[in-house]
XYZ file of C-alpha atoms in Angstrom:
734
model
C 153.006 120.240 122.364
C 149.745 119.155 121.035
C 150.470 120.335 117.606
C 153.464 117.928 117.480
C 151.185 115.030 118.459
C 148.992 115.825 115.718
C 151.906 115.654 113.463
C 153.067 112.310 114.539
C 149.661 110.859 114.486
C 149.206 112.522 111.038
C 152.329 110.990 109.974
C 151.356 107.328 111.209
C 148.408 107.406 109.290
C 150.068 108.521 106.231
C 152.451 105.824 106.171
C 149.404 103.464 106.867
C 147.519 104.717 103.986
C 150.380 104.384 101.528
C 150.926 100.637 102.846
C 147.003 99.920 101.942
C 146.269 98.394 98.721
C 144.224 100.201 96.215
C 140.838 98.794 95.411
C 139.004 98.856 91.989
C 135.631 100.388 92.107
C 134.016 98.250 89.335
C 132.979 94.407 88.992
C 134.733 92.381 86.380
C 131.404 91.238 85.071
C 127.725 91.577 85.832
C 124.470 90.067 84.587
C 121.016 90.071 86.039
C 118.203 87.469 85.045
C 114.915 88.919 85.901
C 111.947 86.839 86.670
C 108.824 88.739 86.968
C 106.291 87.703 89.764
C 102.593 86.820 89.154
C 101.443 87.523 92.411
C 101.428 91.230 92.351
C 101.137 91.575 88.645
C 104.715 91.772 87.992
C 105.170 94.887 89.861
C 108.069 93.110 91.671
C 110.639 90.589 90.129
C 112.877 88.018 91.408
C 116.580 89.268 90.215
C 119.091 86.818 90.103
C 122.728 88.386 90.334
C 126.004 86.972 89.131
C 129.043 89.247 89.681
C 132.851 88.671 88.684
C 135.042 90.274 91.330
C 138.791 90.474 91.953
C 140.199 88.063 94.125
C 140.044 87.831 97.579
C 136.591 86.862 97.216
C 134.207 88.966 99.227
C 131.778 87.427 101.368
C 127.900 87.734 100.869
C 127.024 89.294 104.152
C 126.174 92.582 102.736
C 123.675 91.556 100.068
C 121.074 90.332 101.953
C 119.558 93.133 104.627
C 117.386 91.789 107.572
C 114.070 91.442 106.598
C 114.353 91.066 102.540
C 113.447 88.363 100.549
C 116.854 87.198 99.339
C 118.972 84.256 99.219
C 122.823 84.085 98.713
C 124.230 81.134 97.113
C 126.982 79.721 99.200
C 128.527 77.078 97.391
C 131.212 74.144 97.980
C 132.181 74.512 94.261
C 133.368 78.235 93.811
C 134.255 79.658 90.662
C 137.470 80.911 91.051
C 140.415 81.528 88.564
C 143.744 83.127 87.863
C 143.900 84.817 84.414
C 143.642 87.915 83.731
C 145.741 88.947 87.031
C 144.952 89.405 89.494
C 142.660 86.058 90.089
C 138.758 86.437 90.382
C 135.660 84.793 91.456
C 132.077 84.787 91.087
C 129.457 85.516 93.659
C 125.813 85.007 93.073
C 122.393 85.533 94.888
C 118.633 86.499 94.323
C 116.377 88.851 95.777
C 113.104 90.322 95.239
C 113.156 93.945 94.091
C 110.873 96.525 92.246
C 110.219 96.074 88.552
C 112.024 99.472 87.945
C 115.215 99.208 89.805
C 118.100 101.527 89.870
C 120.725 101.268 92.979
C 124.543 101.219 93.812
C 125.421 97.548 95.015
C 128.437 96.733 97.242
C 130.525 93.566 97.742
C 133.184 93.848 100.385
C 135.517 96.612 100.297
C 136.867 95.829 96.733
C 133.670 95.744 94.479
C 131.020 98.655 94.104
C 128.839 98.741 90.909
C 125.607 100.684 89.764
C 122.595 98.327 88.389
C 119.454 99.671 86.399
C 116.690 97.411 85.616
C 113.680 98.274 83.338
C 111.248 95.319 83.833
C 107.865 97.254 84.142
C 104.936 94.823 83.806
C 103.903 94.237 80.121
C 100.980 91.955 79.372
C 101.967 90.173 75.939
C 99.247 90.484 73.279
C 100.022 86.897 71.591
C 99.335 84.927 74.959
C 98.204 87.356 77.739
C 101.097 86.719 80.168
C 103.463 88.842 81.665
C 106.735 89.738 79.422
C 109.907 88.010 80.471
C 112.857 89.883 80.198
C 116.116 88.828 78.028
C 118.391 86.455 79.510
C 122.222 87.238 79.108
C 124.844 84.952 79.654
C 128.149 86.059 81.876
C 131.257 85.325 80.304
C 134.564 85.274 82.074
C 136.704 88.072 82.146
C 137.742 88.815 78.258
C 141.229 89.175 77.027
C 142.876 90.396 73.920
C 146.388 91.580 72.920
C 147.691 94.670 71.470
C 147.029 95.157 67.915
C 144.915 91.950 67.407
C 141.348 92.482 66.548
C 139.057 89.914 68.096
C 135.367 89.556 68.145
C 133.282 88.503 71.317
C 129.930 87.047 70.935
C 127.578 87.818 74.012
C 125.286 84.920 74.115
C 121.619 85.912 74.912
C 118.311 83.783 75.138
C 114.526 84.996 75.643
C 111.817 82.706 76.920
C 109.076 84.524 74.857
C 110.824 84.240 71.579
C 111.412 87.857 71.229
C 114.268 89.373 69.722
C 117.262 90.505 71.774
C 119.482 93.473 71.165
C 122.556 94.819 72.696
C 123.704 98.397 73.188
C 125.947 100.612 74.896
C 124.483 101.899 78.191
C 123.615 105.780 78.292
C 124.774 107.782 81.493
C 122.289 110.530 80.327
C 119.385 108.222 81.137
C 120.632 106.973 84.212
C 121.595 103.465 83.156
C 125.234 103.740 84.279
C 127.506 105.965 85.783
C 130.875 107.612 84.855
C 130.638 105.294 82.054
C 131.357 106.174 78.192
C 132.100 104.248 75.055
C 135.609 103.254 73.953
C 136.760 104.119 70.597
C 138.514 100.785 70.002
C 135.310 99.009 70.677
C 132.300 98.238 68.190
C 129.146 96.776 68.824
C 126.758 94.789 66.432
C 123.772 95.306 68.388
C 121.649 92.733 66.174
C 123.907 89.800 67.171
C 125.164 91.236 70.392
C 128.517 91.001 69.005
C 131.513 92.966 70.494
C 134.673 93.623 68.349
C 137.843 94.766 69.732
C 139.805 96.763 67.019
C 143.263 95.989 68.610
C 143.758 99.738 68.885
C 144.280 100.167 72.562
C 146.793 100.161 74.985
C 147.684 97.651 77.490
C 145.207 97.896 80.413
C 142.017 96.864 81.761
C 138.843 98.340 80.498
C 135.322 98.234 81.598
C 132.237 97.853 79.227
C 128.557 98.913 80.325
C 125.877 97.203 77.908
C 121.978 97.005 78.106
C 120.134 94.035 76.738
C 116.644 94.576 75.227
C 113.622 92.378 74.153
C 111.602 93.395 71.086
C 108.638 92.023 69.520
C 110.182 90.148 66.425
C 108.848 91.391 63.021
C 108.455 89.511 59.863
C 111.709 90.112 57.385
C 109.210 91.487 54.734
C 108.114 94.449 57.003
C 109.240 96.745 59.851
C 107.124 97.096 62.958
C 106.366 100.863 63.874
C 107.436 102.221 67.090
C 108.670 99.139 67.910
C 110.105 99.936 71.300
C 111.826 97.621 73.721
C 109.659 95.780 76.148
C 112.167 95.755 79.067
C 116.189 96.149 79.422
C 118.716 94.472 81.790
C 122.316 95.577 82.433
C 125.463 93.537 81.135
C 128.881 94.421 82.688
C 132.135 93.310 81.072
C 135.480 93.553 81.603
C 138.401 93.577 78.972
C 141.936 93.033 79.749
C 144.357 94.125 76.841
C 147.902 92.679 77.118
C 151.249 93.052 75.328
C 152.063 90.087 73.336
C 155.625 89.327 71.133
C 153.915 86.287 69.789
C 151.456 87.396 67.206
C 147.767 87.338 66.829
C 147.217 83.628 65.697
C 148.070 81.429 68.783
C 144.758 81.718 70.517
C 143.784 78.142 71.877
C 141.287 76.639 69.685
C 137.860 74.812 70.299
C 137.861 70.935 69.557
C 135.178 68.590 68.586
C 133.100 67.375 71.472
C 132.869 70.957 73.057
C 129.379 72.166 72.946
C 128.308 74.520 70.245
C 127.930 78.245 70.583
C 124.406 79.067 72.193
C 123.442 75.348 72.172
C 120.774 74.542 74.459
C 120.476 71.073 76.894
C 117.175 70.182 78.161
C 117.362 68.840 81.807
C 114.407 67.048 83.427
C 113.911 66.816 87.181
C 116.850 64.788 88.880
C 118.612 64.554 85.607
C 122.154 65.001 85.296
C 123.847 66.480 82.175
C 127.588 66.161 81.383
C 129.745 67.946 78.534
C 133.168 68.385 78.080
C 135.349 71.588 77.037
C 138.331 70.303 74.714
C 141.098 72.758 73.434
C 144.283 72.495 71.410
C 147.015 75.231 71.898
C 150.144 74.935 70.123
C 151.869 78.262 71.169
C 151.615 77.849 74.802
C 150.179 75.390 77.172
C 146.524 75.833 78.817
C 146.697 77.074 82.494
C 143.101 76.883 83.206
C 139.681 76.503 81.809
C 137.602 79.402 83.278
C 133.858 78.625 83.837
C 130.935 80.888 84.930
C 127.794 78.994 85.466
C 125.152 77.998 87.825
C 125.375 77.160 91.590
C 126.951 73.717 92.284
C 128.265 72.985 88.593
C 130.687 70.392 89.015
C 134.195 71.006 87.048
C 136.416 68.012 87.259
C 139.229 66.314 85.508
C 140.937 69.236 84.135
C 144.083 68.258 82.313
C 146.773 70.124 80.460
C 149.039 67.956 78.543
C 151.270 69.343 75.963
C 149.341 71.307 73.505
C 146.015 69.336 74.426
C 143.394 70.477 77.494
C 140.156 69.485 78.602
C 137.765 69.655 81.385
C 134.371 67.830 82.344
C 131.527 69.667 83.556
C 128.198 68.080 85.101
C 125.073 69.585 86.716
C 122.422 67.864 88.363
C 118.815 69.139 88.614
C 117.599 68.893 91.998
C 114.864 70.919 93.676
C 116.139 74.443 93.039
C 114.522 78.001 92.735
C 117.140 79.112 89.967
C 115.948 80.455 86.641
C 114.492 78.385 84.112
C 117.397 79.027 81.696
C 120.802 78.562 82.978
C 123.864 79.748 81.038
C 127.341 78.231 81.392
C 130.273 79.973 79.524
C 133.832 79.004 79.592
C 137.308 79.971 77.957
C 140.541 78.268 77.991
C 143.370 80.560 79.161
C 147.112 80.505 78.557
C 149.891 82.713 79.689
C 149.524 85.047 76.975
C 146.182 84.184 74.962
C 142.621 83.292 75.474
C 140.520 80.934 73.473
C 136.953 82.006 71.751
C 134.166 82.440 74.273
C 131.835 79.582 74.266
C 128.291 79.381 76.146
C 125.900 76.568 76.387
C 122.383 76.969 78.114
C 120.687 74.385 80.521
C 116.936 74.729 80.278
C 114.980 73.297 83.038
C 111.956 71.727 81.448
C 108.570 72.688 82.748
C 107.081 69.310 84.073
C 103.084 68.795 84.419
C 101.947 67.263 87.610
C 101.066 63.317 87.275
C 97.603 62.645 85.835
C 94.844 61.922 88.327
C 94.572 58.059 89.175
C 98.516 57.684 88.710
C 100.303 55.756 91.117
C 104.005 55.663 91.727
C 104.827 53.117 94.561
C 108.508 52.919 96.053
C 110.170 50.244 97.947
C 113.520 48.987 98.692
C 114.156 47.432 95.328
C 111.905 49.009 92.656
C 109.413 51.346 91.634
C 105.871 50.233 90.533
C 104.050 52.712 88.012
C 100.098 52.398 87.394
C 99.187 55.085 85.055
C 95.494 55.438 83.456
C 95.486 55.020 79.799
C 92.646 57.625 79.229
C 95.144 60.252 80.218
C 97.435 59.432 77.443
C 95.431 61.090 74.478
C 96.822 60.179 71.123
C 99.829 58.771 72.468
C 101.077 55.630 71.008
C 101.321 53.246 73.934
C 103.373 50.521 72.046
C 106.119 53.483 71.586
C 106.685 54.024 75.294
C 109.796 52.596 76.942
C 111.948 53.364 79.922
C 115.732 54.581 79.888
C 116.464 50.904 78.981
C 114.524 49.530 76.310
C 115.105 45.894 77.281
C 112.677 46.752 80.596
C 109.125 45.899 79.423
C 106.195 48.426 79.905
C 102.826 46.824 79.678
C 99.442 48.081 79.405
C 95.447 47.150 78.540
C 92.495 48.904 78.161
C 92.627 50.771 81.280
C 96.018 51.260 82.737
C 99.808 51.022 81.928
C 102.280 49.240 84.346
C 105.677 49.014 84.765
C 108.138 47.534 87.354
C 111.321 49.602 87.704
C 114.197 47.990 89.713
C 116.203 50.781 91.404
C 119.357 49.000 90.344
C 118.687 48.402 86.575
C 116.377 49.592 83.495
C 118.620 52.806 83.266
C 117.671 53.752 86.684
C 120.095 56.530 88.269
C 120.661 57.740 91.734
C 121.434 61.163 92.684
C 121.616 63.380 95.953
C 119.148 66.222 96.198
C 120.003 67.765 99.832
C 119.754 65.046 102.383
C 117.484 62.682 100.065
C 118.510 59.999 97.693
C 116.609 60.056 94.622
C 116.294 57.335 92.285
C 115.106 58.407 88.631
C 113.853 56.904 85.490
C 111.995 58.414 82.515
C 108.773 57.130 80.580
C 109.127 58.674 77.113
C 107.871 57.855 73.547
C 110.551 56.678 71.212
C 109.181 57.181 67.596
C 110.448 54.399 65.067
C 110.121 56.831 62.429
C 111.821 59.987 61.197
C 108.989 61.847 61.062
C 105.813 61.429 63.437
C 103.011 63.554 63.852
C 101.754 62.050 66.855
C 102.149 63.594 70.552
C 105.099 62.646 72.664
C 105.288 61.637 75.980
C 108.216 62.573 78.560
C 107.211 61.497 82.053
C 110.038 61.708 84.545
C 109.693 59.134 87.632
C 111.354 59.627 91.036
C 111.565 57.844 94.257
C 113.062 59.518 97.422
C 114.694 57.936 100.276
C 115.192 60.097 103.231
C 118.823 60.559 104.176
C 118.619 58.640 107.485
C 117.663 55.397 105.541
C 120.418 55.865 102.828
C 123.226 53.329 103.358
C 126.549 53.268 101.199
C 128.673 55.879 99.602
C 126.997 59.342 98.618
C 126.661 59.992 95.174
C 128.477 62.874 93.529
C 130.382 63.841 90.264
C 133.452 63.494 91.144
C 137.199 61.978 89.996
C 139.262 59.827 92.490
C 142.174 61.958 94.039
C 145.475 61.553 92.365
C 146.794 59.623 95.339
C 144.003 57.209 95.441
C 144.749 56.597 91.666
C 148.416 56.491 91.557
C 149.851 56.238 95.007
C 152.252 58.505 96.632
C 154.133 59.525 93.502
C 157.855 60.200 93.360
C 159.663 61.306 90.154
C 163.681 61.887 89.992
C 166.308 62.114 87.175
C 169.176 60.229 86.951
C 172.367 60.336 84.450
C 174.578 57.287 83.358
C 177.047 56.327 80.944
C 175.543 54.093 78.037
C 175.647 50.695 79.541
C 175.837 51.617 82.846
C 173.543 52.277 85.850
C 170.611 50.127 87.138
C 169.021 49.650 83.712
C 172.464 48.623 81.800
C 170.793 45.716 80.307
C 168.745 48.264 78.224
C 171.199 50.865 77.254
C 174.183 48.359 76.633
C 172.230 47.187 73.308
C 169.663 49.729 73.091
C 166.762 49.675 70.764
C 165.570 53.190 69.606
C 162.061 54.444 69.182
C 161.890 56.175 65.726
C 161.470 59.763 65.976
C 163.703 62.560 63.999
C 166.312 59.768 63.063
C 165.825 56.220 62.575
C 167.687 54.185 64.652
C 169.834 52.657 62.022
C 170.910 55.900 60.783
C 171.775 56.998 64.536
C 174.202 53.846 64.738
C 175.787 54.898 61.376
C 176.402 58.523 62.851
C 177.698 57.608 66.092
C 179.794 54.651 65.269
C 179.652 50.947 66.469
C 177.218 51.404 69.254
C 177.378 52.605 72.707
C 178.588 49.420 74.418
C 181.927 49.538 72.235
C 182.375 53.238 73.192
C 181.938 52.694 76.602
C 184.247 49.799 76.812
C 186.751 51.875 75.269
C 186.090 54.791 77.882
C 186.690 52.597 80.580
C 190.040 51.042 78.866
C 191.875 53.782 77.294
C 190.232 57.111 77.626
C 191.774 59.864 79.767
C 190.058 60.769 83.023
C 189.421 64.290 81.809
C 188.207 63.719 79.006
C 184.551 64.933 78.383
C 181.677 62.686 78.030
C 180.215 61.923 74.585
C 177.242 60.150 75.430
C 175.007 60.197 78.188
C 171.736 58.481 79.107
C 169.107 60.511 80.859
C 166.842 58.469 82.913
C 163.207 60.026 84.074
C 161.960 57.876 86.846
C 158.961 57.311 88.977
C 158.293 55.095 91.968
C 154.466 54.322 90.453
C 153.936 50.518 90.608
C 150.024 51.191 89.658
C 148.921 48.401 86.596
C 148.438 50.175 83.336
C 150.255 53.818 84.255
C 152.135 55.433 81.838
C 154.809 58.229 81.838
C 154.476 61.239 79.692
C 157.380 63.467 79.446
C 156.031 66.830 78.088
C 159.010 69.061 78.101
C 162.801 68.993 78.866
C 165.347 71.722 78.552
C 169.369 71.562 79.315
C 171.008 74.855 80.363
C 174.705 75.314 81.671
C 173.461 77.783 84.306
C 171.323 76.922 87.370
C 168.878 79.408 86.653
C 168.111 78.437 83.299
C 168.492 81.773 81.772
C 170.165 80.351 78.538
C 168.434 77.261 77.921
C 167.896 74.834 74.971
C 164.861 72.521 74.662
C 165.448 68.705 74.475
C 161.729 67.917 74.130
C 158.653 70.207 73.936
C 155.009 69.314 73.654
C 156.436 65.668 74.133
C 158.470 65.719 70.657
C 161.965 65.423 70.634
C 163.338 68.527 69.225
C 166.709 67.341 67.413
C 168.803 64.373 66.270
C 170.959 64.988 69.427
C 168.514 62.740 71.424
C 166.988 59.600 71.103
C 164.257 57.493 73.281
C 165.514 54.185 74.212
C 162.553 51.577 74.026
C 161.682 50.070 77.480
C 159.495 47.146 78.946
C 158.072 49.208 81.657
C 156.026 52.410 80.970
C 156.505 54.298 84.167
C 159.745 55.577 83.361
C 161.838 56.859 80.249
C 165.377 56.736 79.109
C 166.936 59.149 76.515
C 170.456 58.882 74.770
C 172.162 62.333 74.915
C 174.460 63.028 72.060
C 176.797 65.642 74.053
C 179.121 66.042 71.138
C 176.146 67.669 69.258
C 174.462 69.367 71.938
C 175.622 73.212 72.550
C 177.490 72.577 75.656
C 180.765 74.336 76.279
C 181.423 73.870 79.871
C 181.969 70.765 82.017
C 178.578 70.578 83.602
C 174.883 71.321 82.740
C 171.566 71.185 84.557
C 168.289 69.504 82.901
C 164.747 70.355 83.826
C 161.807 68.063 82.738
C 158.119 68.201 83.121
C 156.333 64.948 83.751
C 152.646 63.352 83.991
C 151.467 59.855 84.923
C 148.543 58.563 83.007
C 146.008 55.710 83.037
C 143.837 55.141 80.218
C 140.280 54.684 81.555
C 139.529 51.372 78.868
C 141.812 48.420 79.182
C 141.822 48.652 75.215
C 143.055 52.158 75.151
C 146.408 53.665 75.448
C 147.590 57.028 76.900
C 148.242 59.926 74.086
C 151.403 59.871 72.254
C 151.661 63.694 72.293
C 154.132 64.025 69.427
C 151.818 61.757 66.978
C 149.391 63.306 64.593
C 146.865 60.922 65.582
C 146.455 62.535 69.197
C 143.216 64.249 69.964
C 141.268 65.754 72.794
C 139.161 62.399 72.941
C 142.332 60.719 74.093
C 142.625 63.140 77.264
C 138.995 62.759 77.879
C 139.624 58.696 78.076
C 142.682 59.095 80.352
C 143.160 60.193 83.826
C 146.287 62.086 84.758
C 148.472 63.280 87.436
C 149.271 67.126 88.015
C 152.194 68.262 86.354
C 155.529 67.344 87.905
C 158.487 69.871 87.455
C 161.850 68.086 88.186
C 165.214 69.785 88.119
C 168.541 68.317 88.392
C 171.649 69.499 90.373
C 174.800 70.166 88.430
C 175.402 67.158 85.845
C 179.181 66.508 85.394
C 180.259 65.798 81.961
C 183.738 64.606 83.060
C 184.603 60.651 82.349
C 186.393 60.674 85.912
C 183.112 61.623 87.829
C 181.228 58.795 86.396
C 184.256 56.260 86.772
C 184.631 56.927 90.309
C 180.952 56.692 90.931
C 179.110 53.806 92.569
C 176.675 52.460 90.034
C 174.906 49.672 91.803
C 171.729 48.883 90.310
C 168.571 50.255 92.160
C 165.039 50.886 91.190
C 164.574 53.830 93.897
C 166.336 57.206 93.928
C 169.249 56.974 96.370
C 168.985 58.790 99.458
C 172.016 60.838 99.419
C 172.067 61.581 95.774
C 175.526 63.072 94.732
C 175.119 66.798 93.334
C 178.041 66.214 91.093
C 176.203 63.267 89.037
C 173.046 65.214 88.902
C 170.698 62.754 90.803
C 167.591 64.163 92.063
C 166.634 62.694 95.089
C 163.154 61.502 96.328
C 162.766 64.578 98.923
C 163.568 66.760 95.625
C 160.587 65.536 93.651
C 157.662 65.226 95.895
C 153.863 65.350 94.765
C 152.333 68.796 94.271
C 150.765 70.353 97.585
C 153.304 68.578 99.619
C 153.882 69.801 102.926
C 157.760 69.567 102.905
C 159.270 73.101 103.323
C 160.859 74.508 100.048
C 164.473 74.318 101.629
C 164.033 70.200 101.606
C 162.755 70.546 97.718
C 165.546 72.749 96.332
C 165.289 71.010 92.866
C 161.665 71.218 92.364
C 160.222 74.428 90.732
C 157.996 76.277 93.538
C 155.625 78.672 91.826
C 155.266 80.108 95.996
C 158.851 81.366 96.397
C 158.562 84.576 94.750
C 155.303 85.509 96.097
C 156.445 84.666 99.623
C 159.496 87.069 99.072
C 157.264 89.618 97.910
C 155.016 89.208 101.055
C 158.178 89.241 103.410
C 159.472 92.296 101.553
C 156.510 94.103 101.925
C 156.435 93.656 105.651
C 159.831 94.471 106.232
C 159.172 97.721 104.508
C 156.319 98.331 106.597
C 158.118 97.457 109.742
C 160.960 99.990 108.919
C 158.500 102.557 108.005
C 156.472 102.616 111.195
C 159.772 102.464 113.037
C 160.611 105.806 111.412
C 157.306 107.380 111.993
C 157.754 106.183 115.683
C 161.237 107.778 115.698
C 160.113 111.186 114.182
C 156.977 111.300 116.364
C 159.352 110.940 119.590
C 161.657 113.561 117.898
C 158.790 116.060 117.318
C 157.614 115.367 120.479
C 160.950 116.089 122.329
C-alpha cells in the first residue's frame, strides 16, 4: 500500500516537473564598473553591476544582503525589450566588495553567473593616485544571421588614459566557469572588436571576455613586462538566426545619431538629450533597444515606413553613479539588427565655489557675487551666462550678475523632492585659439518640494490621446462618384505617382463619372466592378493632423495567406492604384482598378497600416514617405500615433451589391456596417491598448490572440495530465 502511494506521488511530481519551464543559467550580458575606495587604500572597491536577464525581470531582493553596503537601482524607467526572443531586461545595483573578488551571483530563479574581478590597489607613478580599472559599455544582446559575417565593436574608456585591451576569459585561471571560445568568433584584442565569421548554426551563444588596462607605451618602443594593472569581466550573448533575405539589409544609422565612442560632458543638474535615427529598407524597425544609466529617459519612439527614431535624455541630479556612464543602443527589426552604437556621459568634476562667493536665491532670481581675485588669468569680459543677452558686470574687486529664474537661459529640473534652477557662468572665447584659462561655473538654486507650485518637470511626451484625441480609423469602399465624398471622386484629381493623371485617364477611358453613370443605366447587375474607391478614414479633427498610410495589401482570403501589395512603405506599388487629392489630410482615398488587379473571385479583403502625424513646427509638414527628400529629421520634427492595423470584412465586387446599398453621405463610420461591402465599424478599429475584448474587434489585428491560445492550451494540457495522474494514483491505491 505504501509503495503504491509513493508511486502515485512520484508520478505527480514527474508531471509537474515536465510542465515546469526550463531556465537558462547565464546572463545575456554583464559589465562591472569598478571604483577604488580611497579611505582604505583601494583594498575595497565600489562595484557597479549591470546585468541583462531574460524576461520576466527578476526582483533585486537577493543582490543586497542584510548589513551590506549595497544599493539596488529600482527605476520607473526600466530597460525592457523583445529582440532577440525571448524578451529581456536590465538589472543594475552597486555594492562594496574586496578589490580581488570571485563569486557566483544569482538573480531570481532564472539567471546565475560567475564574476571575477582583479582590481588590487596599485599606485600610479605618473600621478601618485590609485589606478582606476577600465570601463566597458554593456551592449544590448547581439544578433547575427547564419553565413553573414559581422563586427561588434565593444566600447571602452579609461579615466587614467590607459590602453584598454580585451581578451577571452580563461577557465584555467578562474576567470570563468564552464566557458570556452567559439570557433566562429574572432577577437581583435587591441580594438576590442568581436568578429562573427558567420559559420555557426542558429542558436544562442554566450561569450566571456576580460577587459584589461595597460600603461600606454610610445609607438616607437615597447615596454618590457607591461602587465595589466587590473581586469574586469564582460559577458555578452549572441543570437544567430536563420535569414532568407541575405546579409545586406541591416538597419542603417543616419545623421543626427551620436558617433561611436563619443563623449558628452554633463554639468551638475544639466540635461543632455540626443536622438538615435535609423533607416531600414527591408523590414520596419520594431524597437530601438537601449542599455544605459538609471533614469535615462527614452521617449518619442516612431517607426514609420523605412525610418525610425528615438529620443534619449538624462538629467544629472545628485547621484552616486560612476563618473563615466555609457549608453548603448541598436535598432531591431524582425530579422536584423543595426550596427551597435555607444556614447558616453561624462560627469564633470566641479570644484567648490571660491571663498567669498555668494549665491543668493529668492522667488524670482539668483544673485551672484564672485571675488575677482579667485579668477586668476581669466578674461572677465569673456564671461557670460547661458544667454549672452543677460549682463555680467565686474569692477576691481567683484563680479556680479542678476539671473532671473524665468530667463537668461535658466532651466528647471527636479532633483528628488526639490526643484532646481540652473544656469552656467562660462568663458566664451571670441578667437578660434586661446591660451587663456577658461571658467565653467555651474550655478544652482534649490527650492524645497513643499514650496514648489505648478507642474513637475520631466522629459516626456504628451500621450497619444492628449495629442490626437480618441482616434478611430476604418475602411470604406464605394463606386467612383458615389459615397460620402462623391464630390471628390466624381471628377477626381490624382496625385502623381507611377502614372500621371493624364495617362491614367487615357488608359481608363473617359473618366469615372461616365463609367459610373453607364453602370447605373445599362450594366448587368451580376457584372463585376471595374473600378472601386478605397476610403481610409479617421475621426481625428485636430488642426494640422495628417494621415500617413504606410502599407495596404489585398487578398481573396480572409487569412491573407496569399496577398498582393497595394502600398508598401508609403509608396503605391503599381498603376492599378492612384491617390485622389483631397482638401483634408486626416483621410485618404485611393482609386483601385479592379480590372488590372489579380482578383479572380467576386470578393476581396483589404488590410492597411495607418499612422496619424502632427508636425511640431507650423512651417513643417509630416514626411512624405515615398519622396526621396524624406529623412529621419522629419521624424524628429513630428509627433506620431501608434500604428493602426485595420482589416476589412469581405468586399463584394459585384455591381448589384453596390447598387442595392444605401449610400447616404456621412463623415462617421456606420454603426451597423455591412460585411458584404467591406465597411469596418468604429468598434473594429479602436485605439491601441483598448479594453474592448478581441471578440468585439474582429477586423483589427490582435497580437495577443496567439499568445492567449498558447497559454490556454498549456493550462488545459496541465489539467488533463494532472487528472490522468490522479486517476492512475487511485488505480494504483486500489
